[in-house]
Coordinates of C-alpha atoms in Angstrom, one line a residue:
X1 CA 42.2 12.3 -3.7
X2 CA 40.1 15.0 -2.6
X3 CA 40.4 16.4 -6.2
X4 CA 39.0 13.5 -7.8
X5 CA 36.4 13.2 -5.8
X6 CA 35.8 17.3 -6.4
X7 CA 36.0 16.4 -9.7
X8 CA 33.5 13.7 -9.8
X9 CA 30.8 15.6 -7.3
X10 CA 31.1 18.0 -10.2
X11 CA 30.3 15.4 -13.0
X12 CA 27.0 14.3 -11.1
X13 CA 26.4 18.5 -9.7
X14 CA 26.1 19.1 -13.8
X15 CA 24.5 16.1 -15.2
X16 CA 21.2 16.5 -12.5
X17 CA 21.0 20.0 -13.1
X18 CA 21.1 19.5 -17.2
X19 CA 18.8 16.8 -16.5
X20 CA 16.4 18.7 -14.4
X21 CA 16.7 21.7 -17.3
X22 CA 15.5 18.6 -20.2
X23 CA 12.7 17.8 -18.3
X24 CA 11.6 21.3 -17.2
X25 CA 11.7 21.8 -21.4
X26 CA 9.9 18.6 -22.3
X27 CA 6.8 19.6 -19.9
X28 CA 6.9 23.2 -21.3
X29 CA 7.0 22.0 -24.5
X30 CA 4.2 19.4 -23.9
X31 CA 1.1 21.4 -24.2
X32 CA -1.1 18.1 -24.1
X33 CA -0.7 15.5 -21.6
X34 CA -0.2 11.5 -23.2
X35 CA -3.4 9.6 -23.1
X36 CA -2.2 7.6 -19.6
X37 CA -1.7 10.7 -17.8
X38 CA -5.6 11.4 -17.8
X39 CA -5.8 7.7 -15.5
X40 CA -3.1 8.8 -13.3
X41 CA -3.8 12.5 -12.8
X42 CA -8.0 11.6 -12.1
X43 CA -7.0 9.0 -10.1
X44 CA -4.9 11.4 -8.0
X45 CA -7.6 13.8 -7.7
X46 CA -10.1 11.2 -6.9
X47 CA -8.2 9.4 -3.8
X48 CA -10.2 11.5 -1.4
X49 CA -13.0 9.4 -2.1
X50 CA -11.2 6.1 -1.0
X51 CA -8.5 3.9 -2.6
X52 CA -11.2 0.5 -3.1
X53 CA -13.0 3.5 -5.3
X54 CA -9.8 4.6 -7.1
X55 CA -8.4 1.1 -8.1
X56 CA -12.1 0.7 -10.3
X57 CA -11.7 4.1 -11.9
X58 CA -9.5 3.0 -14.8
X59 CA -6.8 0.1 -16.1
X60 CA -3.7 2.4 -15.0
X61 CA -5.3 2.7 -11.4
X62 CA -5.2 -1.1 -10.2
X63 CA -2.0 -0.4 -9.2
X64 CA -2.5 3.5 -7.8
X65 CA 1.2 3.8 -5.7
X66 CA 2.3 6.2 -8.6
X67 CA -1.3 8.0 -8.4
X68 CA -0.8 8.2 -4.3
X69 CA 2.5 9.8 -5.3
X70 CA 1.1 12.6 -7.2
X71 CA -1.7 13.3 -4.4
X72 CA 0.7 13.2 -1.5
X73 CA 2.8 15.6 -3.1
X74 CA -0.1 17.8 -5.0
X75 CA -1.5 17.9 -0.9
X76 CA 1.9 19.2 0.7
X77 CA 2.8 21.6 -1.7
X78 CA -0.4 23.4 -3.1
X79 CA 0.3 22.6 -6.5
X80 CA -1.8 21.5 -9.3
X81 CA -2.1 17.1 -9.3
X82 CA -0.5 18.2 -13.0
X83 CA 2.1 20.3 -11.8
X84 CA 3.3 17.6 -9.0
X85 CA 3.4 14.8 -11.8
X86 CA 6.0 16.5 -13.6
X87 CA 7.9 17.5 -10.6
X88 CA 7.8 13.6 -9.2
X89 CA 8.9 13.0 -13.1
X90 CA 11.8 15.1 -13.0
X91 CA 12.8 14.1 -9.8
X92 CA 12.4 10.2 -10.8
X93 CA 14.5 10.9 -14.0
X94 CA 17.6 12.8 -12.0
X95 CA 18.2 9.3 -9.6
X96 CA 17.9 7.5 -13.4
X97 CA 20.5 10.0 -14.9
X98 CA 22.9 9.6 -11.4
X99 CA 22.4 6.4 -10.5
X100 CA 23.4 5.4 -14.2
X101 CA 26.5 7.5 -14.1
X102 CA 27.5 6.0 -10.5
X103 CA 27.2 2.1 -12.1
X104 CA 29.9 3.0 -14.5
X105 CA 32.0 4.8 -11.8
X106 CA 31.4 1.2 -9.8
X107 CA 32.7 -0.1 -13.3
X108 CA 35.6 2.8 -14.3
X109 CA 36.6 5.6 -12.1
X110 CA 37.7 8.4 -13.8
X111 CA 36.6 11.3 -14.9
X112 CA 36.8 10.8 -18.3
X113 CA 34.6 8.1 -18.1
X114 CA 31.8 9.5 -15.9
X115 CA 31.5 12.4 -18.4
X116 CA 31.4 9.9 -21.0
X117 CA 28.4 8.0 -19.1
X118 CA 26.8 11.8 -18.4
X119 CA 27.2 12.3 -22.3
X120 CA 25.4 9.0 -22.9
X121 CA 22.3 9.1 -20.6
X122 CA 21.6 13.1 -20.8
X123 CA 21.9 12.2 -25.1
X124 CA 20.0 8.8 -25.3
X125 CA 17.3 9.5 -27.9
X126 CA 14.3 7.0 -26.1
X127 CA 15.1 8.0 -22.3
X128 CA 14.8 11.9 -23.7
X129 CA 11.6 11.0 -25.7
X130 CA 9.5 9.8 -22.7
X131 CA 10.8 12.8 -20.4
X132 CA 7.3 14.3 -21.5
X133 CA 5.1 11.6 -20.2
X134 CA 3.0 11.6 -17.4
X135 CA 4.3 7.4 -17.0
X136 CA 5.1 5.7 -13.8
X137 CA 7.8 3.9 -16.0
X138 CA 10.3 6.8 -14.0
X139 CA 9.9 6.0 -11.2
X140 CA 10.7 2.4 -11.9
X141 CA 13.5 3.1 -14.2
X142 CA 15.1 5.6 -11.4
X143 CA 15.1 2.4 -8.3
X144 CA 15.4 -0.2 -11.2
X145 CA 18.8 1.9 -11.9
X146 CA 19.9 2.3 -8.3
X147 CA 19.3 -1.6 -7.4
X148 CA 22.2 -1.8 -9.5
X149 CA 24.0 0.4 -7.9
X150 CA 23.0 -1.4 -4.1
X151 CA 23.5 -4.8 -5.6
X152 CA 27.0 -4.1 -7.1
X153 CA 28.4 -2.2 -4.0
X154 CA 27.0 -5.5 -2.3
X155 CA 29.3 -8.1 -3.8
X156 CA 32.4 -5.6 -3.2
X157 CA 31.4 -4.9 0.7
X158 CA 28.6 -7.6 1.9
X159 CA 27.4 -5.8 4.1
X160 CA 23.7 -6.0 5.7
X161 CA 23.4 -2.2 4.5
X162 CA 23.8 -2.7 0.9
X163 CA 21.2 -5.9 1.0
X164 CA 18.7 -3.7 2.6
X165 CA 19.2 -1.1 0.1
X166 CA 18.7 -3.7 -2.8
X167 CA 15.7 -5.1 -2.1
X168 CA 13.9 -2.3 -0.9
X169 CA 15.2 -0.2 -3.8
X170 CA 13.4 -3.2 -6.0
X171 CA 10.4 -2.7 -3.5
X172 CA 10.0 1.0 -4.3
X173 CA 10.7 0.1 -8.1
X174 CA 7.8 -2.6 -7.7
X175 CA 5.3 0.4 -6.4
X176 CA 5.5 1.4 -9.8
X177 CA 5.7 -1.1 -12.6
X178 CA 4.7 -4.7 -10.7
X179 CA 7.5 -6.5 -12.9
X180 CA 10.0 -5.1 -10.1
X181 CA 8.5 -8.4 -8.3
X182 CA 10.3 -10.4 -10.8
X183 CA 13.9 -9.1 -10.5
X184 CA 13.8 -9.3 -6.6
X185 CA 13.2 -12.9 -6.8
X186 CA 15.4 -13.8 -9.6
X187 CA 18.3 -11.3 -9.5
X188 CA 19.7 -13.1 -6.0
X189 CA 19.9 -16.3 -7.7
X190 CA 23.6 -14.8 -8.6
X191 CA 24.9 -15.3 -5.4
X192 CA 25.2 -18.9 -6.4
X193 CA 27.8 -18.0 -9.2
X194 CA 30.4 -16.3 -6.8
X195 CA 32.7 -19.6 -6.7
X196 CA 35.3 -17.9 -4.7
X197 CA 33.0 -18.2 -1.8
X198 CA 31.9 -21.6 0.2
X199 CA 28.6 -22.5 -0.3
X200 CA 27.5 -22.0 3.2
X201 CA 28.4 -18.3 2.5
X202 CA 26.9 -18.0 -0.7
X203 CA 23.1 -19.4 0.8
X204 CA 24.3 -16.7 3.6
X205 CA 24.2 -13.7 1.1
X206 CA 21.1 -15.3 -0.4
X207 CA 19.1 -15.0 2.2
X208 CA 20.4 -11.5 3.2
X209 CA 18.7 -10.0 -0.5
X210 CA 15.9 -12.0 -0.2
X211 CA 15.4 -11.2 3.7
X212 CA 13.2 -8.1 2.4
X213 CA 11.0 -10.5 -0.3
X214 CA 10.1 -13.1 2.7
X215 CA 9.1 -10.7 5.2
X216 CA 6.4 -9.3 1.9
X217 CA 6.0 -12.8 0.6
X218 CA 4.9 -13.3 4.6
X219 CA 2.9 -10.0 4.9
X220 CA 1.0 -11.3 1.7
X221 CA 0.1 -14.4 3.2
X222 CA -1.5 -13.7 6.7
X223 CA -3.5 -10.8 4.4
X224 CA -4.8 -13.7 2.2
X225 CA -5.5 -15.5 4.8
X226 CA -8.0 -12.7 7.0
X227 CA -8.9 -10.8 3.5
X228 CA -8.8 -13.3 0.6
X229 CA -7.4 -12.5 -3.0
X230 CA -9.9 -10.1 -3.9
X231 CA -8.1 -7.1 -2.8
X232 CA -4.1 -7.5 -3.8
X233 CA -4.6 -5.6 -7.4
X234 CA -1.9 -6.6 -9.7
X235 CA 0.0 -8.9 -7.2
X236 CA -3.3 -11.3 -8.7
X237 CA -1.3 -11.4 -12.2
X238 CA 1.9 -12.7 -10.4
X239 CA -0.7 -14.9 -9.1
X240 CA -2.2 -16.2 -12.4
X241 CA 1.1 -16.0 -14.5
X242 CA 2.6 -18.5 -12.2
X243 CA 0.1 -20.5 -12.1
X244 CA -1.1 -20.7 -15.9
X245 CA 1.2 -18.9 -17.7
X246 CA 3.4 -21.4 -19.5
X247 CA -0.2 -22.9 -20.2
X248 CA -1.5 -19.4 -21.7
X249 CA 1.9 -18.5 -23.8
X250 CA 2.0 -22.3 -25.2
X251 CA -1.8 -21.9 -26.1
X252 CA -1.1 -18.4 -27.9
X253 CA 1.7 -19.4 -29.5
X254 CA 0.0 -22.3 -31.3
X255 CA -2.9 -20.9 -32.3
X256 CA -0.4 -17.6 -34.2
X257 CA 1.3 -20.8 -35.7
X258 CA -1.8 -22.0 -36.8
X259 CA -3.1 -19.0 -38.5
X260 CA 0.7 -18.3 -40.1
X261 CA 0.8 -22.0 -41.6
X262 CA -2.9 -21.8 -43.1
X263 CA -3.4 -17.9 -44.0
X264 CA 0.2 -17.1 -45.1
X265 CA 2.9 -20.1 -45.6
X266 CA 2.1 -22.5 -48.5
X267 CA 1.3 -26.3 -48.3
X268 CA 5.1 -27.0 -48.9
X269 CA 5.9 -25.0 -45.9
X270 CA 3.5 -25.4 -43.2
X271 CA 5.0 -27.6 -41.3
X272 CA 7.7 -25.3 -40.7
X273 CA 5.2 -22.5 -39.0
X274 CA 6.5 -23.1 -35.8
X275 CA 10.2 -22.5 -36.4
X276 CA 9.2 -19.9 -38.7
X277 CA 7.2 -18.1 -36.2
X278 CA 10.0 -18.0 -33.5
X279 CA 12.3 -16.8 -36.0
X280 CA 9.9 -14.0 -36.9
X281 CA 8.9 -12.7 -33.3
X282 CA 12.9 -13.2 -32.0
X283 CA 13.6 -11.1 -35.4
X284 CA 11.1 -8.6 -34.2
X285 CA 12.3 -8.5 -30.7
X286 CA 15.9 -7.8 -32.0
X287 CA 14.5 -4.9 -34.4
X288 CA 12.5 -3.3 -31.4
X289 CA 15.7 -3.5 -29.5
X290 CA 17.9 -1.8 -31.6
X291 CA 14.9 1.1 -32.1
X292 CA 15.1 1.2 -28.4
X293 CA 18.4 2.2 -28.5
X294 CA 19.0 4.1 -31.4
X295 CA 21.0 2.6 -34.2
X296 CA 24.4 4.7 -33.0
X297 CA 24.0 2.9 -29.5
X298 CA 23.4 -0.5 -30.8
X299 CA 26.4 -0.2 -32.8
X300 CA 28.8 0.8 -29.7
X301 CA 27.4 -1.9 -27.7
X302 CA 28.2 -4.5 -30.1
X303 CA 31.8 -2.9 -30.3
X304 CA 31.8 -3.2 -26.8
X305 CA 30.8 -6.6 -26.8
X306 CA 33.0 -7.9 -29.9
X307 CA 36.0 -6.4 -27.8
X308 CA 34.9 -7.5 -24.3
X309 CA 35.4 -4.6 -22.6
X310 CA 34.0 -6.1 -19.4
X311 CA 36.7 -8.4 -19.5
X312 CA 38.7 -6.8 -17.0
X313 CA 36.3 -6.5 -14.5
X314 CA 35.2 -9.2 -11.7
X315 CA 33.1 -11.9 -12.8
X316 CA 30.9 -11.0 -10.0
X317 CA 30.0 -7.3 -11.7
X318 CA 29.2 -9.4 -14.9
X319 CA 26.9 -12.0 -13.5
X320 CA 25.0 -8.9 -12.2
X321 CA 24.6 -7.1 -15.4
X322 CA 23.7 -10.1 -17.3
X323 CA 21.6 -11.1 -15.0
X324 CA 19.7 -8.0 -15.1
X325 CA 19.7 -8.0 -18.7
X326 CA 18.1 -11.4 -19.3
X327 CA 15.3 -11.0 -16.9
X328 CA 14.7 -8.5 -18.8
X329 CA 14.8 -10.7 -22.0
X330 CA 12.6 -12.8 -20.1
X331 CA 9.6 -10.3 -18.9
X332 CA 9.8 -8.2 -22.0
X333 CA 10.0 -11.5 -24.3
X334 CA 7.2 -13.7 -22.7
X335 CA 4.9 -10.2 -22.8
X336 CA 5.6 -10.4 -26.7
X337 CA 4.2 -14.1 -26.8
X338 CA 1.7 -13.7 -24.7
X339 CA 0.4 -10.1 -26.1
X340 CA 1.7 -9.5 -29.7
X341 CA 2.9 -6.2 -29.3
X342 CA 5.7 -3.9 -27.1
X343 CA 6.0 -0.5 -26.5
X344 CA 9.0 1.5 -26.4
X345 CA 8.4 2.2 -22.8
X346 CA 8.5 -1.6 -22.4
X347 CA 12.1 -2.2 -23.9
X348 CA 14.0 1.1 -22.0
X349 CA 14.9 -1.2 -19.0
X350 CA 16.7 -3.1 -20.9
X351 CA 18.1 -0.8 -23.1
X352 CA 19.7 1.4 -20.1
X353 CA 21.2 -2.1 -18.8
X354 CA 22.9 -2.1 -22.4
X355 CA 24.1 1.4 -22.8
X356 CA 26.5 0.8 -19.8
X357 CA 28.6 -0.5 -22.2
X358 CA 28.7 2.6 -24.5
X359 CA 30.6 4.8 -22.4
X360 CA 33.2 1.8 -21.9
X361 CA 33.2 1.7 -26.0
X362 CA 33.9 5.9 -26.1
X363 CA 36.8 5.2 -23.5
X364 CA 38.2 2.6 -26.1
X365 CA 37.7 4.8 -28.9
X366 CA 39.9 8.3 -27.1
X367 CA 42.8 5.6 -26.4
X368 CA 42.9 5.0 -30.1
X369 CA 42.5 8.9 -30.7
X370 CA 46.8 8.9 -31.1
X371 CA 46.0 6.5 -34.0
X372 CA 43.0 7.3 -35.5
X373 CA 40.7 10.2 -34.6
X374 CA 37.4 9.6 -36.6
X375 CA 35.9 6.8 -34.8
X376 CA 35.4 8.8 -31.7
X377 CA 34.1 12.1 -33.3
X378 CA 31.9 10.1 -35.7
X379 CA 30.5 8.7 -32.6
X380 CA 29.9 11.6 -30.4
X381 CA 28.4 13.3 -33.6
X382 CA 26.5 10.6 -34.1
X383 CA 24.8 10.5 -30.7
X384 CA 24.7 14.6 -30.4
X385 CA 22.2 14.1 -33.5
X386 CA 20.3 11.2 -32.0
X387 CA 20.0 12.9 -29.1
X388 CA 19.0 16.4 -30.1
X389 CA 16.1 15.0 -32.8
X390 CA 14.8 13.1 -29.7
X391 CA 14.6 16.7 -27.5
X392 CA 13.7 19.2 -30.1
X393 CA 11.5 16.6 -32.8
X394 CA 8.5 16.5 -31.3
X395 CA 6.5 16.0 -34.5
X396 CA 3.5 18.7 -35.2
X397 CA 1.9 20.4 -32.4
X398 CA -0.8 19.2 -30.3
X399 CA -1.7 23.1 -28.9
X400 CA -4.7 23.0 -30.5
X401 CA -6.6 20.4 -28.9
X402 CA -5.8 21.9 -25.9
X403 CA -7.0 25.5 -27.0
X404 CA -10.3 23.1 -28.2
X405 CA -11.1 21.8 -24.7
X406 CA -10.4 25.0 -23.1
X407 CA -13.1 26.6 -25.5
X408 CA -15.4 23.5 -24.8
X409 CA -14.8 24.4 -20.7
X410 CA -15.3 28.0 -21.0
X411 CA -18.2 28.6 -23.8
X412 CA -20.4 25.7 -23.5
X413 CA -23.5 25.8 -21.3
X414 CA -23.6 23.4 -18.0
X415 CA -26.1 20.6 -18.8
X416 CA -25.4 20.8 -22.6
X417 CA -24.6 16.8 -23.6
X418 CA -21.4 16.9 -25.6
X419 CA -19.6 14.3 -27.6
X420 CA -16.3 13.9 -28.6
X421 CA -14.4 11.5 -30.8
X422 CA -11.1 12.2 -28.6
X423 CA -9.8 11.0 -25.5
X424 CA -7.6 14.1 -24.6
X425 CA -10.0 16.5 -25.9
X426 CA -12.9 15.0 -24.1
X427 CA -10.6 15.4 -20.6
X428 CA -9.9 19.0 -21.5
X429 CA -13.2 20.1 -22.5
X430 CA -13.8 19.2 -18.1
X431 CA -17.0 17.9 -18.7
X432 CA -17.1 14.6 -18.3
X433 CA -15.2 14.1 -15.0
X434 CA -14.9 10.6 -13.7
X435 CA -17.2 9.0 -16.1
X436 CA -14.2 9.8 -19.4
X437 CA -13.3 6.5 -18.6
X438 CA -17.2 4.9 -18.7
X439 CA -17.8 7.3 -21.8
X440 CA -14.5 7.0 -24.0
X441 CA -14.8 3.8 -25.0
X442 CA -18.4 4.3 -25.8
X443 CA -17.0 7.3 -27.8
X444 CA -14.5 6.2 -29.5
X445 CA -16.5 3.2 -31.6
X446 CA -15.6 3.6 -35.1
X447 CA -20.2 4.0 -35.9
X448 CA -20.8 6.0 -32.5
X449 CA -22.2 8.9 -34.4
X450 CA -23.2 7.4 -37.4
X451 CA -26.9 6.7 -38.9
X452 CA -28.0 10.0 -36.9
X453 CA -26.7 9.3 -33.6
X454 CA -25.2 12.2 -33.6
X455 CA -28.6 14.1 -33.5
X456 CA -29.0 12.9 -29.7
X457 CA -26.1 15.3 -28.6
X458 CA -25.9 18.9 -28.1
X459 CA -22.2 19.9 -29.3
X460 CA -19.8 17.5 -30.9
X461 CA -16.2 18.0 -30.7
X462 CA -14.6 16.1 -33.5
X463 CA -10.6 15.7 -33.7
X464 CA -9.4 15.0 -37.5
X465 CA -6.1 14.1 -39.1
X466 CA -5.4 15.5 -42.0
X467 CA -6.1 12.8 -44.1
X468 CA -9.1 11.5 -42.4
X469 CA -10.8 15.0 -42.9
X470 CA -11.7 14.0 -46.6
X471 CA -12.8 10.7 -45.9
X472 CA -15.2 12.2 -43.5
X473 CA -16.6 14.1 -45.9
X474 CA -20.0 12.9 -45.6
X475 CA -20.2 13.4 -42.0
X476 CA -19.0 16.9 -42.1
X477 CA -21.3 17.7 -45.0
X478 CA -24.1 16.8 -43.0
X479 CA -23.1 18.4 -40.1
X480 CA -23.3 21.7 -41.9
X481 CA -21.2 24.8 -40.7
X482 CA -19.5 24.7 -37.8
X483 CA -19.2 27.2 -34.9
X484 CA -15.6 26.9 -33.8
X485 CA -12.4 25.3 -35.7
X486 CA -9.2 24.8 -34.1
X487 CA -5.8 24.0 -36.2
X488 CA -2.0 23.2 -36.4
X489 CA 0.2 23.6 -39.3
X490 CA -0.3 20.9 -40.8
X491 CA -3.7 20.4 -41.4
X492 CA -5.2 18.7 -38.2
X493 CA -8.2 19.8 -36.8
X494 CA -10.8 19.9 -34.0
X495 CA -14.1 21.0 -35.8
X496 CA -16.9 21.6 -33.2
X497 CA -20.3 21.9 -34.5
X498 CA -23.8 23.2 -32.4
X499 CA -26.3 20.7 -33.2
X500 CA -29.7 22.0 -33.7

């Protein structure tokens, strides 16, 4: 006993230091932040001036927990707001990486399997890509992972301990990414399916994972009543998607029927836009899912599935993970309806609620390895290659808008008016402060230097593909020789020009 459980502190003891050693690589390798960083990281710095004053400073700041984060720890330790982001980051993506391995020991305990589930998180292409970004999405993911965890250990030992731990697990997950609201109000509906239990019981464990959700839903109140609405950020979407959301998704849907029956579908086939719109978005939805996953994942979880490998398990551990899984149908589907678009970051909850299956599917595959041998490698290679192009392809490099902003910071004078036609560039050049977020949109219009407008500034910073370079041609021919030009490889560019 004491061996396997030696053996397993071992599995975890390697997996968060390997995990900790990806993300320490991703940040060194990052040498420009992602564009939501700049909200969180100014938002951080700018809490000293009040949180009402913080919450207006930019779209990502209305719900500032993850900003508070970075401050709280940038003010106890000394170091930089962008230092403490990655730390917080790393830290976020370890719990994600254990807690993920400990929902398949809940599921299979043997050490075979938990290196198996190590394998699949520390290699899943997505999770790896977004170890880089400055995102509050980890700290979600990370208490979104362990409410698992709490919630299965729940329905094995009821205990008040493990309710606790659920919700406020959810709670902390909600700090970050408000759709944690969701899953604590929907996810204890699946104390109704435990049939072996009275009903009396099952209304008992009911209330014991929402006990944490009333004693908010109450807190919320009394402040609505002695401060009004005004002043509950996000928790006024919950508001407004209860209250006209079916009413907002039905009116969006209909009009993108509208526009595919008369722009695209024939006469013959109008009537039909509808159904043929709900086949094209659930097609979409599918297609993003599978990208999500990688295409080696999404192949194993099917396998899984076609051979019901949670078969074996308590109905009880399968109401859970299902009912994760379509909540997240739910939140990530209705956002599709309602918006038109996803991003990856969107689709990984759902996508780590689907690779617990894979390590199930490798365990399947070794018992066949007397048999047949080449389903199991092909896998593993499979996923080592998935996995390493998501750590080590990081498309061309971004250092030199980076070294641009630097330049900007260090050469030009203090009250010279400078424009840029880049959001990262303009937040390394340090000039603009607070008022990026006031300026960038006013930047970034396609005709914001055109017709002369240009002529109003004193330095322009301008970031180019390499395409666009020669369709700006005019531009830069008019513009005449610049004074500093910063490159990668490929062709890229940040051309700064003195204007005189």
């Amino acid at each position: 006993m004491y061996g396997i459980i030696r053996q397993n502190g071992m599995v975890y003891f390697t997996a968060a230091v390997l995990s900790l050693i990806l993300s320490y690589l991703a940040g060194v390798h990052e040498t420009v932040i992602n564009p939501d960083a700049i909200c969180y990281l100014q938002s951080a710095e700018s809490l000293p001036q009040g949180l009402s004053f913080v919450t207006q400073l930019c779209g990502q700041a209305k719900w500032p927990f993850y900003s508070i984060f970075i401050f709280s720890l940038a003010s106890a330790t000394k170091f930089s707001y962008l230092t403490s982001a990655y730390i917080l980051d790393a830290l976020f993506t370890l719990i994600s990486v254990v807690s993920f391995i400990a929902i398949i020991q809940s599921l299979k305990n043997n050490i075979r399997t938990l290196c198996f589930a190590a394998f699949v998180i520390l290699f899943a292409h997505q999770f790896n890509t977004v170890r880089e970004y400055i995102v509050r999405d980890h700290g979600f993911w990370a208490f979104y992972l362990l409410s698992i965890v709490c919630l299965m250990r729940y329905f094995r030992f009821p205990q008040w301990s493990y309710a606790l731990a659920w919700s406020m697990s959810l709670v902390i997950a909600t700090l970050f990414r408000i759709e944690g609201v969701v899953f604590l109000v929907l996810l204890p509906l699946v104390t109704f399916l435990e049939t072996k239990k009275s009903f009396l019981s099952r209304i008992q464990s009911f209330l014991q994972l929402n006990t944490v959700f009333f004693l908010g839903l109450i807190c919320v109140c009394v402040w609505m009543f002695f401060r009004g609405t005004e002043h509950l950020g996000r928790l006024n979407e919950i508001q407004f998607q209860i209250l006209h959301g079916f009413t907002v998704i039905t009116e969006h849907f209909q009009i993108r029927a509208n526009l595919l029956a008369q722009h695209i579908l024939s006469q013959y086939s109008a009537h039909d836009a509808s159904l043929i719109f709900i086949i094209v978005l659930i097609s979409w939805f599918v297609i993003q899912i599978v990208e999500n996953l990688s295409l080696i994942y999404a192949v194993l979880v099917i396998y899984a599935w076609w051979n019901k490998l949670l078969k074996t398990f308590d109905p009880m551990t399968r109401f859970i993970l299902w009912g994760y899984i379509i909540v997240n149908i739910f939140i990530t589907f209705v956002f599709l309806v309602e918006h038109m678009f996803l991003t990856k970051r969107y689709l990984l909850p759902l996508s780590l609620i689907l690779m617990i299956w894979i390590p199930l599917a490798l365990d399947d595959l070794y018992h066949q390895w007397q048999k047949r041998k080449w389903p199991l490698v092909f896998a593993l290679f499979c996923i080592i290659i998935s996995g390493y192009s998501s750590m080590m392809d990081r498309g061309y490099p971004k250092k030199y808008i980076h070294d641009a902003g630097n330049w900007l910071n260090l050469n030009l004078p203090e009250k010279a008016k400078l424009y840029s036609n880049d959001y990262q560039l303009m937040y390394y050049s340090q000039r603009f402060g607070n008022d990026i977020f006031k300026k960038a949109p006013e930047f970034l219009k396609e005709n914001a230097i055109s017709n002369g407008k240009w002529k109003q500034f004193d330095f322009l910073a301008l970031r180019f593909d390499k395409k666009k370079i020669t369709k700006d041609n005019m531009l830069i021919n008019e513009l005449g020789q610049p004074i500093q030009v910063f490159a990668n490889k490929r062709g890229d560019q940040v051309i700064i020009y003195k204007v005189n």
